[in-house]
Amino acid sequence: MNFWKAILSEQQKNFSILFRKLSSVLLLILGPLVLILLIGFAYSGEDVHDIKIGVISSDYEMLEPAFANFSSYATVTRYANVSGCVDEIAAQKTHICLEFSPGFIKQGEEELPSGSIRFYFDNSKKALSNKLVESISKFFGGQAEKISIESARTIFSNIQYTVVYLKTKEVDLHLLVNESESIKSDLIERKERLIEIRNQFLPAYLRIKQIQKDANTLAQGYNTSFDSLSQAQAALSSALDDLEKATEFELPEEIPEESNIGFFNISLNTSLNLSFPEDYLAKLAIRTAIIQMRSRLDAFNDTGNSLKKSMGEQLQELDNAVSMLDRVRDLLDSDITASEEYVKKIDSGILNVLAIEAELNQSLKNLERLDPQLAEKLVKPILQDYEPILPGKRSIEFAFPGMLAIIIIFISILFSTIVTLSEVNSKAFYRNLLSPQDNMVFVFGILFTNIIVVLFQISVLLMVGQVSFGIDVLSHIFPVLFIVLLLALFFICLGMLSAILIRNEQTAILSSTFVALGFFMFSDAVAPLETMPPLASAIASWNPFVVASLAFKKILVFSLGATSMAVEAAILVMYLTILVGLLVHFSKKILK
């Protein structure tokens, strides 16, 4: 009981010291409150304004109506080249530059609308630049999507016209198939007629061929007989020559003038005949017979030659006629064969046409499904639907847990360091040490003083979050205050320990400041833990700032309830237990 009375008395003394000087009140209490209010005022809005956009384009007049969409928060300025606009960004006179490709979105007779935009932005202002790029890209991306959809609809409309045209040509294919079938029927009928003609022609043709063969055989026999007869005639002629030589005679020297030797006829007993010798008359008769025989042989030979010639001519005519008949037969056979080939080719062609027609019909069915209304699905075959698990949340609501934790850290560690330093460096401190009162009363008195002031300041920050930021703090006030208490106690103890160990005001305050900065820098406030090296990420995940921020986020952002922060609370309790033990140990060791 005496211990708590002593603690209460220590509180009264500490607050009387704090409020004794106006500078202390302004520095230690009102200063952090003003800072909190300034934070609330600065982060109460999210919309960008007074943005300056530079544009480099050869078709600025055509694009100018589109820039009216940015007039609510930006001013658009035209630049002649990229370097001039980039120099303005470097001089902090322009926030972002847009370079449009020549002929941006212009559509030629045979070209689809297209174009490109290059963004030049200040990546030293990453948050602002990302927001501007996202906003401008969203507008032009939406316009590009509309253009793509319209282009796709135009293409689909042309495809539909092509489908209609091809469907009209499908009738022509049917007509072609029907005409091919008709031609095929005509060819089959012609082939059958040709076969019928050939069947009628072949018997007569074969008979004529036989007649030709028989005639050739007869002609060959006649020629053989004629040759034999010619040989016999030659032999007879030779015998007649011999006989003629054997019966040569001379006429008497005196022949009556009235005699006509040309009409001499030995068969008559004329006075002329009686005037010649008998042998002479016999030779003369033989001679006359030889002459008559020669004459008859010559006549027979002429008749035979004429007959042979006539027979050869007739055979030649017959051969020519048969040759023509052979050609007729060959033509019939070739026409029949050609008709069969044509029928087969027509069948194959019809099958190919039918196959093409089937493929065309299938293609037309597929093309018919390409309705202009499907243009959007073609342009965006995979629809990406982004569904945030925290819809409607503002950026300040996501940043508030980290901001709350870092303000608690800085206020707690600096305030406790300053208060502890002012106490241990005061003249009355040594009188307190000489008093019979336990030194722990002094330590816990300062601890409670610090926690009261810090909780008051953090309460103001929570009110700012509730009123100005629209964060539902009151619904989770007890879990939030519990984490605030654990985090504040940890860094209050850390600040007190720093002041007790160092004693020098400048060194202790700088040390506390750097410790607070170290906790802030080695956390996910600067970079996500997942992007750190594995060892650094594992160490940073145990950072009290990271642990407290995660607990605040679970409660204030995700509204998970008090049970969700059990692990984080246990870690903070463990840290606090260790630090309280160190504070008690060093306080007893040094403050004696």
Coordinates of C-alpha atoms in Angstrom, one line a residue:
M1 CA 0.0 0.0 0.0
N2 CA 2.8 2.3 0.9
F3 CA 4.4 1.5 -2.5
W4 CA 1.4 2.6 -4.5
K5 CA 1.1 5.8 -2.4
A6 CA 4.7 6.5 -3.1
I7 CA 4.1 5.9 -6.8
L8 CA 1.1 8.3 -6.7
S9 CA 3.2 10.9 -4.9
E10 CA 5.9 10.4 -7.6
Q11 CA 3.4 11.0 -10.3
Q12 CA 2.3 14.3 -8.7
K13 CA 5.9 15.4 -8.5
N14 CA 6.7 14.4 -12.1
F15 CA 3.6 16.2 -13.5
S16 CA 4.3 19.3 -11.4
I17 CA 7.8 19.3 -12.9
L18 CA 6.5 18.9 -16.4
F19 CA 3.9 21.6 -16.2
R20 CA 6.2 23.9 -14.2
K21 CA 7.8 25.3 -17.4
L22 CA 5.9 26.3 -20.5
S23 CA 8.7 25.1 -22.7
S24 CA 8.4 21.6 -21.2
V25 CA 4.7 21.6 -21.9
L26 CA 5.1 22.8 -25.5
L27 CA 8.0 20.4 -26.2
L28 CA 6.8 17.2 -24.5
I29 CA 3.1 17.4 -24.7
L30 CA 1.7 19.9 -27.1
G31 CA 4.5 19.4 -29.7
P32 CA 3.5 15.7 -30.3
L33 CA -0.2 16.7 -30.3
V34 CA 0.4 19.3 -32.9
L35 CA 2.4 16.8 -34.9
I36 CA -0.5 14.3 -34.7
L37 CA -3.0 17.0 -35.8
L38 CA -0.7 18.0 -38.7
I39 CA -0.5 14.4 -39.8
G40 CA -4.3 14.1 -39.7
F41 CA -4.7 17.3 -41.7
A42 CA -2.0 16.3 -44.3
Y43 CA -3.4 12.8 -44.9
S44 CA -7.1 13.6 -44.9
G45 CA -7.2 13.8 -48.7
E46 CA -6.3 11.3 -51.4
D47 CA -7.1 12.9 -54.8
V48 CA -4.3 14.5 -56.8
H49 CA -4.5 18.1 -57.9
D50 CA -2.4 20.8 -59.6
I51 CA -0.8 18.2 -61.8
K52 CA 1.1 19.4 -64.9
I53 CA 1.2 17.0 -67.9
G54 CA 3.5 17.5 -70.8
V55 CA 2.5 16.2 -74.2
I56 CA 4.7 15.6 -77.3
S57 CA 2.6 14.8 -80.4
S58 CA 2.4 15.7 -84.1
D59 CA -1.4 15.4 -83.8
Y60 CA -2.0 17.5 -80.7
E61 CA -5.2 19.0 -82.1
M62 CA -6.7 15.5 -82.7
L63 CA -5.8 14.4 -79.1
E64 CA -6.8 17.7 -77.4
P65 CA -10.4 16.6 -76.8
A66 CA -9.1 13.5 -74.9
F67 CA -7.0 15.7 -72.6
A68 CA -10.2 17.3 -71.3
N69 CA -10.7 14.2 -69.2
F70 CA -7.7 15.3 -67.1
S71 CA -8.9 18.9 -66.6
S72 CA -10.3 18.2 -63.2
Y73 CA -6.8 17.7 -61.7
A74 CA -4.2 18.5 -64.3
T75 CA -3.1 21.1 -66.8
V76 CA -1.8 19.8 -70.2
T77 CA 1.0 21.6 -71.9
R78 CA 2.4 20.9 -75.4
Y79 CA 6.1 20.5 -75.9
A80 CA 8.0 20.4 -79.2
N81 CA 10.4 17.5 -78.1
V82 CA 11.0 15.0 -75.4
S83 CA 14.1 16.6 -74.0
G84 CA 12.4 19.9 -73.3
C85 CA 9.6 18.1 -71.4
V86 CA 12.1 16.0 -69.4
D87 CA 14.1 19.1 -68.5
E88 CA 10.8 20.5 -67.1
I89 CA 10.4 17.4 -65.0
A90 CA 13.9 17.7 -63.6
A91 CA 13.2 21.4 -62.8
Q92 CA 10.0 20.2 -60.9
K93 CA 7.8 22.3 -63.2
T94 CA 6.1 19.3 -64.8
H95 CA 5.1 16.0 -63.2
I96 CA 4.8 13.6 -66.2
C97 CA 5.4 13.7 -70.0
L98 CA 3.5 11.7 -72.6
E99 CA 5.0 11.1 -76.1
F100 CA 2.5 9.9 -78.7
S101 CA 3.6 8.0 -81.8
P102 CA 3.1 9.7 -85.2
G103 CA -0.4 9.1 -86.6
F104 CA -1.6 8.0 -83.2
I105 CA -5.0 6.1 -83.6
K106 CA -5.3 7.3 -87.2
Q107 CA -7.0 4.7 -89.4
G108 CA -5.9 4.2 -93.0
E109 CA -7.9 2.6 -95.7
E110 CA -6.4 -0.8 -95.1
E111 CA -5.0 -0.3 -91.6
L112 CA -6.5 -0.8 -88.2
P113 CA -6.1 2.1 -85.7
S114 CA -3.0 1.8 -83.6
G115 CA -0.5 3.8 -81.7
S116 CA 1.9 3.9 -78.8
I117 CA 2.4 6.1 -75.8
R118 CA 5.7 6.5 -73.9
F119 CA 5.6 7.8 -70.3
Y120 CA 8.4 9.9 -68.9
F121 CA 8.0 10.3 -65.1
D122 CA 9.9 11.2 -62.0
N123 CA 10.7 7.9 -60.3
S124 CA 12.0 9.8 -57.3
K125 CA 8.4 10.6 -56.6
K126 CA 7.4 7.0 -57.0
A127 CA 4.0 7.1 -55.2
L128 CA 2.8 10.2 -57.2
S129 CA 4.2 9.0 -60.5
N130 CA 2.6 5.5 -60.1
K131 CA -0.7 7.1 -59.3
L132 CA -0.5 9.4 -62.4
V133 CA 0.7 6.6 -64.7
E134 CA -2.1 4.4 -63.4
S135 CA -4.8 7.1 -63.9
I136 CA -3.6 8.1 -67.4
S137 CA -3.0 4.5 -68.5
K138 CA -6.5 3.5 -67.3
F139 CA -8.1 6.2 -69.5
F140 CA -6.0 5.5 -72.6
G141 CA -6.2 1.7 -72.0
G142 CA -10.0 2.0 -71.9
Q143 CA -10.0 4.0 -75.1
A144 CA -7.6 1.5 -76.7
E145 CA -9.9 -1.3 -75.6
K146 CA -12.9 0.4 -77.2
I147 CA -11.0 0.9 -80.5
S148 CA -9.9 -2.7 -80.4
I149 CA -13.5 -3.9 -79.9
E150 CA -14.8 -1.6 -82.7
S151 CA -12.1 -2.9 -85.0
A152 CA -12.9 -6.5 -84.1
R153 CA -16.6 -5.8 -84.7
T154 CA -15.7 -4.4 -88.1
I155 CA -13.7 -7.5 -88.9
F156 CA -16.5 -9.7 -87.7
S157 CA -19.0 -7.8 -89.8
N158 CA -16.8 -8.3 -92.9
I159 CA -16.6 -12.0 -92.0
Q160 CA -20.4 -12.2 -91.8
Y161 CA -20.7 -10.6 -95.3
T162 CA -18.2 -13.1 -96.5
V163 CA -20.2 -15.9 -95.0
V164 CA -23.3 -14.7 -96.8
Y165 CA -21.4 -14.4 -100.0
L166 CA -20.0 -17.9 -99.6
K167 CA -23.5 -19.3 -98.9
T168 CA -24.6 -17.9 -102.2
K169 CA -21.7 -19.6 -103.9
E170 CA -22.7 -22.8 -102.2
V171 CA -25.6 -22.9 -104.7
D172 CA -23.1 -22.6 -107.5
L173 CA -21.3 -25.6 -106.0
H174 CA -24.5 -27.6 -106.1
L175 CA -25.0 -26.5 -109.7
L176 CA -21.5 -27.5 -110.5
V177 CA -22.1 -30.9 -108.9
N178 CA -25.3 -31.3 -110.8
E179 CA -23.7 -30.3 -114.1
S180 CA -20.9 -32.7 -113.4
E181 CA -23.4 -35.5 -112.8
S182 CA -25.2 -34.6 -116.0
I183 CA -21.9 -34.7 -117.9
K184 CA -21.1 -38.0 -116.3
S185 CA -24.4 -39.4 -117.4
D186 CA -23.8 -38.2 -120.9
L187 CA -20.4 -39.7 -120.9
I188 CA -21.8 -43.0 -119.6
E189 CA -24.5 -42.9 -122.3
R190 CA -21.9 -42.1 -124.9
K191 CA -19.7 -44.9 -123.7
E192 CA -22.6 -47.3 -123.9
R193 CA -23.3 -46.2 -127.5
L194 CA -19.7 -46.5 -128.4
I195 CA -19.6 -50.0 -126.9
E196 CA -22.8 -50.9 -128.9
I197 CA -21.3 -49.5 -132.1
R198 CA -18.1 -51.4 -131.4
N199 CA -20.1 -54.6 -130.8
Q200 CA -21.9 -54.0 -134.1
F201 CA -18.7 -53.1 -135.9
L202 CA -16.4 -55.9 -134.7
P203 CA -18.1 -58.8 -136.6
A204 CA -18.0 -56.9 -139.9
Y205 CA -14.6 -55.7 -139.1
L206 CA -13.4 -59.2 -138.4
R207 CA -15.0 -60.5 -141.6
I208 CA -13.3 -57.8 -143.6
K209 CA -10.0 -58.7 -141.9
Q210 CA -10.6 -62.3 -142.9
I211 CA -11.4 -61.2 -146.4
Q212 CA -8.2 -59.2 -146.4
K213 CA -6.3 -62.2 -145.2
D214 CA -7.9 -64.5 -147.9
A215 CA -7.3 -61.9 -150.6
N216 CA -3.7 -61.6 -149.6
T217 CA -3.4 -65.4 -149.7
L218 CA -5.1 -65.5 -153.2
A219 CA -2.9 -62.7 -154.4
Q220 CA 0.1 -64.4 -153.0
G221 CA -0.9 -67.7 -154.8
Y222 CA -1.7 -65.8 -158.0
N223 CA 1.7 -64.0 -157.9
T224 CA 3.4 -67.3 -157.3
S225 CA 1.5 -68.9 -160.3
F226 CA 2.2 -65.8 -162.4
D227 CA 5.8 -66.0 -161.5
S228 CA 5.9 -69.6 -162.5
L229 CA 4.0 -68.8 -165.7
S230 CA 6.5 -66.1 -166.4
Q231 CA 9.3 -68.5 -165.9
A232 CA 7.6 -70.9 -168.3
Q233 CA 7.1 -68.1 -170.8
A234 CA 10.7 -67.2 -170.5
A235 CA 11.7 -70.9 -171.1
L236 CA 9.2 -71.1 -174.0
S237 CA 10.5 -67.8 -175.4
S238 CA 14.0 -69.2 -175.2
A239 CA 12.9 -72.4 -176.9
L240 CA 11.2 -70.4 -179.6
D241 CA 14.5 -68.4 -180.1
D242 CA 16.3 -71.7 -180.5
L243 CA 13.7 -73.0 -182.8
E244 CA 13.8 -69.8 -184.7
K245 CA 17.5 -70.0 -185.1
A246 CA 17.2 -73.6 -186.3
T247 CA 14.6 -72.8 -188.9
E248 CA 16.3 -69.8 -190.5
F249 CA 16.0 -69.7 -194.3
E250 CA 16.8 -67.5 -197.3
L251 CA 14.2 -66.5 -199.9
P252 CA 14.8 -67.6 -203.5
E253 CA 16.6 -65.3 -205.7
E254 CA 13.7 -65.0 -208.1
I255 CA 10.4 -64.3 -206.6
P256 CA 7.6 -63.4 -208.8
E257 CA 6.9 -59.7 -208.7
E258 CA 3.2 -60.4 -208.1
S259 CA 4.1 -62.4 -205.1
N260 CA 3.3 -60.9 -201.7
I261 CA 5.4 -62.5 -199.1
G262 CA 3.4 -60.8 -196.5
F263 CA 0.4 -62.7 -197.6
F264 CA 2.2 -65.9 -198.2
N265 CA 0.2 -68.7 -196.9
I266 CA 1.8 -72.1 -197.0
S267 CA -1.5 -73.8 -196.4
L268 CA -2.6 -72.9 -200.0
N269 CA -1.4 -74.7 -203.1
T270 CA -0.8 -71.6 -205.0
S271 CA 1.6 -71.1 -207.8
L272 CA 3.7 -69.1 -205.5
N273 CA 3.8 -71.7 -202.9
L274 CA 4.7 -74.3 -205.4
S275 CA 7.5 -72.3 -206.6
F276 CA 9.4 -72.7 -203.2
P277 CA 11.2 -75.8 -202.0
E278 CA 9.4 -78.0 -199.5
D279 CA 11.9 -77.5 -196.6
Y280 CA 11.8 -73.9 -197.2
L281 CA 8.1 -73.9 -196.9
A282 CA 8.3 -76.0 -193.7
K283 CA 10.7 -73.6 -192.1
L284 CA 8.5 -70.8 -193.2
A285 CA 5.5 -72.4 -191.6
I286 CA 7.4 -72.9 -188.4
R287 CA 8.6 -69.4 -188.5
T288 CA 5.1 -68.2 -188.9
A289 CA 3.9 -70.3 -186.0
I290 CA 6.7 -68.9 -183.8
I291 CA 5.7 -65.4 -184.7
Q292 CA 2.1 -66.2 -183.8
M293 CA 3.2 -67.9 -180.6
R294 CA 5.2 -64.9 -179.6
S295 CA 2.3 -62.6 -180.3
R296 CA 0.0 -64.7 -178.2
L297 CA 2.6 -65.0 -175.4
D298 CA 3.0 -61.2 -175.4
A299 CA -0.7 -60.7 -175.3
F300 CA -1.0 -63.2 -172.5
N301 CA 1.8 -61.6 -170.6
D302 CA 0.3 -58.2 -170.9
T303 CA -3.0 -59.5 -169.7
G304 CA -1.3 -61.2 -166.8
N305 CA 0.6 -58.1 -165.8
S306 CA -2.5 -56.0 -166.1
L307 CA -4.4 -58.5 -164.0
K308 CA -1.5 -58.6 -161.4
K309 CA -1.4 -54.8 -161.3
S310 CA -5.1 -54.5 -160.9
M311 CA -5.1 -57.2 -158.2
G312 CA -2.3 -55.3 -156.4
E313 CA -4.2 -52.1 -156.7
Q314 CA -7.4 -53.7 -155.3
L315 CA -5.4 -55.3 -152.5
Q316 CA -3.9 -51.9 -151.7
E317 CA -7.3 -50.4 -151.6
L318 CA -8.5 -53.2 -149.4
D319 CA -5.4 -52.7 -147.1
N320 CA -6.1 -49.0 -146.9
A321 CA -9.8 -49.6 -146.1
V322 CA -8.8 -52.2 -143.5
S323 CA -6.2 -49.7 -142.1
M324 CA -9.0 -47.1 -141.8
L325 CA -11.1 -49.7 -140.1
D326 CA -8.2 -50.4 -137.7
R327 CA -8.1 -46.7 -136.9
V328 CA -11.8 -46.7 -136.4
R329 CA -11.5 -49.6 -134.0
D330 CA -8.6 -48.0 -132.2
L331 CA -10.7 -44.8 -131.9
L332 CA -13.6 -46.7 -130.6
D333 CA -11.5 -48.4 -128.0
S334 CA -9.7 -45.2 -127.0
D335 CA -13.0 -43.3 -126.8
I336 CA -14.5 -46.0 -124.6
T337 CA -11.4 -46.0 -122.4
A338 CA -11.3 -42.2 -122.3
S339 CA -15.0 -42.1 -121.4
E340 CA -14.3 -44.5 -118.5
E341 CA -11.4 -42.3 -117.4
Y342 CA -13.5 -39.1 -117.7
V343 CA -16.2 -40.8 -115.7
K344 CA -13.7 -41.7 -113.0
K345 CA -12.2 -38.2 -113.0
I346 CA -15.7 -36.7 -112.8
D347 CA -16.5 -39.0 -109.9
S348 CA -13.2 -38.0 -108.1
G349 CA -13.9 -34.4 -108.9
I350 CA -17.5 -34.6 -107.5
L351 CA -16.1 -36.3 -104.3
N352 CA -13.5 -33.6 -104.0
V353 CA -16.2 -30.9 -104.5
L354 CA -18.4 -32.5 -102.0
A355 CA -15.6 -32.8 -99.5
I356 CA -14.7 -29.1 -100.1
E357 CA -18.4 -28.3 -99.7
A358 CA -18.5 -30.1 -96.4
E359 CA -15.3 -28.4 -95.2
L360 CA -16.7 -25.1 -96.4
N361 CA -20.0 -25.7 -94.6
Q362 CA -18.1 -26.5 -91.4
S363 CA -16.0 -23.4 -91.8
L364 CA -19.1 -21.4 -92.4
K365 CA -20.6 -22.7 -89.3
N366 CA -17.5 -21.7 -87.4
L367 CA -17.5 -18.3 -89.0
E368 CA -21.2 -17.8 -88.3
R369 CA -20.4 -18.0 -84.6
L370 CA -18.1 -15.0 -85.0
D371 CA -20.8 -12.6 -84.3
P372 CA -19.8 -8.9 -84.0
Q373 CA -21.2 -9.1 -80.5
L374 CA -18.3 -11.5 -79.7
A375 CA -15.7 -8.8 -80.5
E376 CA -15.2 -8.0 -76.8
K377 CA -14.5 -11.6 -76.0
L378 CA -12.0 -11.8 -78.8
V379 CA -10.2 -8.6 -77.7
K380 CA -10.4 -9.8 -74.1
P381 CA -10.5 -13.6 -74.2
I382 CA -9.5 -13.8 -70.5
L383 CA -11.5 -11.4 -68.4
Q384 CA -9.5 -10.4 -65.4
D385 CA -11.7 -9.5 -62.5
Y386 CA -9.9 -7.9 -59.6
E387 CA -11.8 -8.3 -56.4
P388 CA -10.0 -6.6 -53.4
I389 CA -10.8 -8.2 -50.1
L390 CA -11.1 -4.8 -48.6
P391 CA -13.3 -2.8 -51.1
G392 CA -13.8 0.9 -50.5
K393 CA -10.7 1.3 -48.2
R394 CA -8.6 4.4 -48.7
S395 CA -4.8 4.5 -48.7
I396 CA -4.8 6.3 -45.3
E397 CA -6.7 3.4 -43.8
F398 CA -4.0 1.0 -44.9
A399 CA -1.2 3.4 -43.8
F400 CA -2.7 4.2 -40.4
P401 CA -1.6 1.0 -38.6
G402 CA 2.1 1.6 -39.5
M403 CA 1.7 5.3 -38.8
L404 CA 0.2 4.6 -35.4
A405 CA 3.0 2.2 -34.5
I406 CA 5.8 4.5 -35.5
I407 CA 4.3 7.5 -33.7
I408 CA 4.0 5.4 -30.5
I409 CA 7.6 4.3 -30.9
F410 CA 9.0 7.9 -31.4
I411 CA 6.8 9.5 -28.7
S412 CA 7.4 6.8 -26.2
I413 CA 11.2 6.4 -26.6
L414 CA 11.9 10.1 -26.9
F415 CA 9.5 11.3 -24.2
S416 CA 10.7 8.6 -21.7
T417 CA 14.4 9.4 -22.5
I418 CA 13.9 13.1 -22.0
V419 CA 11.8 12.8 -18.8
T420 CA 14.2 10.3 -17.3
L421 CA 17.2 12.4 -18.2
S422 CA 15.7 15.5 -16.7
E423 CA 15.0 13.5 -13.5
V424 CA 18.3 11.7 -13.1
N425 CA 20.3 14.9 -14.0
S426 CA 18.3 17.1 -11.5
K427 CA 19.7 18.3 -8.2
A428 CA 16.9 16.7 -6.2
F429 CA 17.7 13.3 -7.7
Y430 CA 20.6 12.6 -5.3
R431 CA 18.4 13.7 -2.3
N432 CA 15.8 11.1 -3.4
L433 CA 18.5 8.4 -3.6
L434 CA 19.5 9.2 0.0
S435 CA 15.9 8.9 1.2
P436 CA 14.9 5.6 2.7
Q437 CA 12.4 5.1 -0.1
D438 CA 12.9 2.2 -2.5
N439 CA 14.6 3.3 -5.8
M440 CA 12.0 1.2 -7.8
V441 CA 9.4 3.8 -6.7
F442 CA 11.4 6.3 -8.7
V443 CA 11.7 4.0 -11.7
F444 CA 8.0 3.0 -11.8
G445 CA 6.9 6.5 -11.1
I446 CA 8.6 7.7 -14.2
L447 CA 7.3 4.7 -16.1
F448 CA 3.7 5.5 -15.1
T449 CA 4.2 9.2 -15.9
N450 CA 5.4 8.4 -19.3
I451 CA 2.6 5.9 -20.1
I452 CA 0.0 8.4 -19.0
V453 CA 1.3 11.1 -21.2
V454 CA 1.9 8.8 -24.2
L455 CA -1.6 7.3 -23.9
F456 CA -3.1 10.7 -23.8
Q457 CA -1.3 11.7 -27.0
I458 CA -2.1 8.4 -28.7
S459 CA -5.7 8.8 -27.7
V460 CA -5.7 12.1 -29.6
L461 CA -4.2 10.3 -32.7
L462 CA -6.9 7.6 -32.4
M463 CA -9.6 10.3 -32.3
V464 CA -8.0 11.9 -35.4
G465 CA -8.2 8.5 -37.1
Q466 CA -11.8 8.1 -36.1
V467 CA -13.0 11.6 -37.0
S468 CA -10.7 12.8 -39.8
F469 CA -9.7 9.5 -41.5
G470 CA -13.0 7.7 -41.0
I471 CA -11.3 4.7 -39.4
D472 CA -13.5 2.7 -37.1
V473 CA -11.3 2.8 -34.0
L474 CA -14.1 2.8 -31.3
S475 CA -15.4 -0.6 -32.3
H476 CA -12.0 -2.1 -31.6
I477 CA -10.8 0.3 -28.9
F478 CA -9.9 -2.3 -26.2
P479 CA -7.7 -4.5 -28.4
V480 CA -6.1 -1.4 -29.9
L481 CA -5.4 0.1 -26.5
F482 CA -3.9 -3.2 -25.3
I483 CA -1.4 -3.3 -28.2
V484 CA -0.8 0.5 -27.7
L485 CA 0.0 -0.1 -24.0
L486 CA 2.4 -3.0 -24.7
L487 CA 4.2 -1.2 -27.5
A488 CA 4.4 2.1 -25.5
L489 CA 5.6 0.3 -22.4
F490 CA 8.3 -1.5 -24.4
F491 CA 9.8 1.7 -25.9
I492 CA 9.2 3.7 -22.7
C493 CA 11.3 1.1 -20.9
L494 CA 13.9 1.2 -23.7
G495 CA 14.1 5.1 -23.5
M496 CA 14.4 5.0 -19.7
L497 CA 17.1 2.3 -19.9
S498 CA 19.0 4.5 -22.5
A499 CA 18.8 7.5 -20.2
I500 CA 19.8 5.5 -17.1
L501 CA 22.8 3.9 -18.9
I502 CA 24.1 6.9 -20.8
R503 CA 23.1 9.9 -18.6
N504 CA 24.4 12.5 -21.1
E505 CA 21.4 14.3 -22.6
Q506 CA 22.6 14.8 -26.2
T507 CA 24.0 11.3 -26.5
A508 CA 21.0 9.6 -24.9
I509 CA 18.5 11.5 -27.1
L510 CA 20.5 10.8 -30.2
S511 CA 20.8 7.1 -29.3
S512 CA 17.1 6.8 -28.7
T513 CA 16.4 8.6 -32.0
F514 CA 18.7 6.3 -33.9
V515 CA 17.2 3.2 -32.2
A516 CA 13.7 4.3 -33.2
L517 CA 14.9 5.0 -36.7
G518 CA 16.6 1.6 -36.8
F519 CA 13.3 -0.1 -35.9
F520 CA 11.6 1.9 -38.5
M521 CA 14.1 1.3 -41.3
F522 CA 14.5 -2.4 -40.6
S523 CA 10.8 -3.1 -41.2
D524 CA 8.2 -3.5 -43.9
A525 CA 7.6 0.2 -43.9
V526 CA 10.5 0.8 -46.3
A527 CA 10.3 -2.5 -48.3
P528 CA 8.2 -5.6 -48.1
L529 CA 9.7 -8.3 -46.0
E530 CA 9.3 -10.7 -49.0
T531 CA 11.8 -8.7 -51.0
M532 CA 14.5 -8.8 -48.3
P533 CA 17.2 -11.5 -48.1
P534 CA 15.8 -14.5 -46.2
L535 CA 17.8 -13.9 -43.1
A536 CA 17.0 -10.2 -42.9
S537 CA 13.4 -11.0 -43.5
A538 CA 13.3 -13.5 -40.7
I539 CA 15.0 -11.0 -38.3
A540 CA 12.7 -8.1 -39.4
S541 CA 9.6 -10.2 -38.9
W542 CA 10.4 -10.1 -35.1
N543 CA 10.8 -6.3 -35.1
P544 CA 8.4 -4.9 -32.5
F545 CA 7.4 -2.2 -35.0
V546 CA 6.5 -4.9 -37.6
V547 CA 4.7 -7.0 -34.9
A548 CA 2.6 -4.1 -33.6
S549 CA 1.8 -2.9 -37.2
L550 CA 0.6 -6.3 -38.1
A551 CA -1.6 -6.5 -34.9
F552 CA -3.1 -3.0 -35.6
K553 CA -3.7 -4.0 -39.3
K554 CA -5.6 -7.2 -38.2
I555 CA -7.8 -5.2 -35.9
L556 CA -8.3 -1.9 -37.7
V557 CA -8.1 -2.9 -41.4
F558 CA -9.3 -6.5 -41.5
S559 CA -11.6 -6.3 -38.3
L560 CA -10.5 -9.8 -37.3
G561 CA -11.1 -9.3 -33.6
A562 CA -8.9 -9.6 -30.5
T563 CA -8.1 -13.3 -30.8
S564 CA -6.4 -12.8 -34.2
M565 CA -3.6 -10.8 -32.5
A566 CA -2.7 -13.3 -29.9
V567 CA 0.6 -14.2 -31.4
E568 CA 1.7 -10.6 -31.8
A569 CA 0.5 -9.8 -28.3
A570 CA 2.5 -12.7 -26.9
I571 CA 5.7 -11.5 -28.7
L572 CA 5.2 -8.0 -27.3
V573 CA 4.6 -9.3 -23.8
M574 CA 7.8 -11.4 -24.1
Y575 CA 9.8 -8.3 -25.3
L576 CA 8.3 -6.2 -22.5
T577 CA 9.1 -8.8 -19.8
I578 CA 12.7 -9.0 -20.9
L579 CA 13.1 -5.2 -21.1
V580 CA 11.4 -4.6 -17.7
G581 CA 13.8 -7.1 -16.2
L582 CA 16.8 -5.3 -17.8
L583 CA 15.4 -2.0 -16.6
V584 CA 14.9 -3.2 -13.0
H585 CA 18.4 -4.8 -13.0
F586 CA 20.3 -1.8 -14.3
S587 CA 18.2 0.6 -12.1
K588 CA 19.1 -1.3 -9.0
K589 CA 22.7 -1.5 -10.1
I590 CA 23.2 2.1 -11.2
L591 CA 20.8 4.0 -9.0
K592 CA 22.2 3.2 -5.6

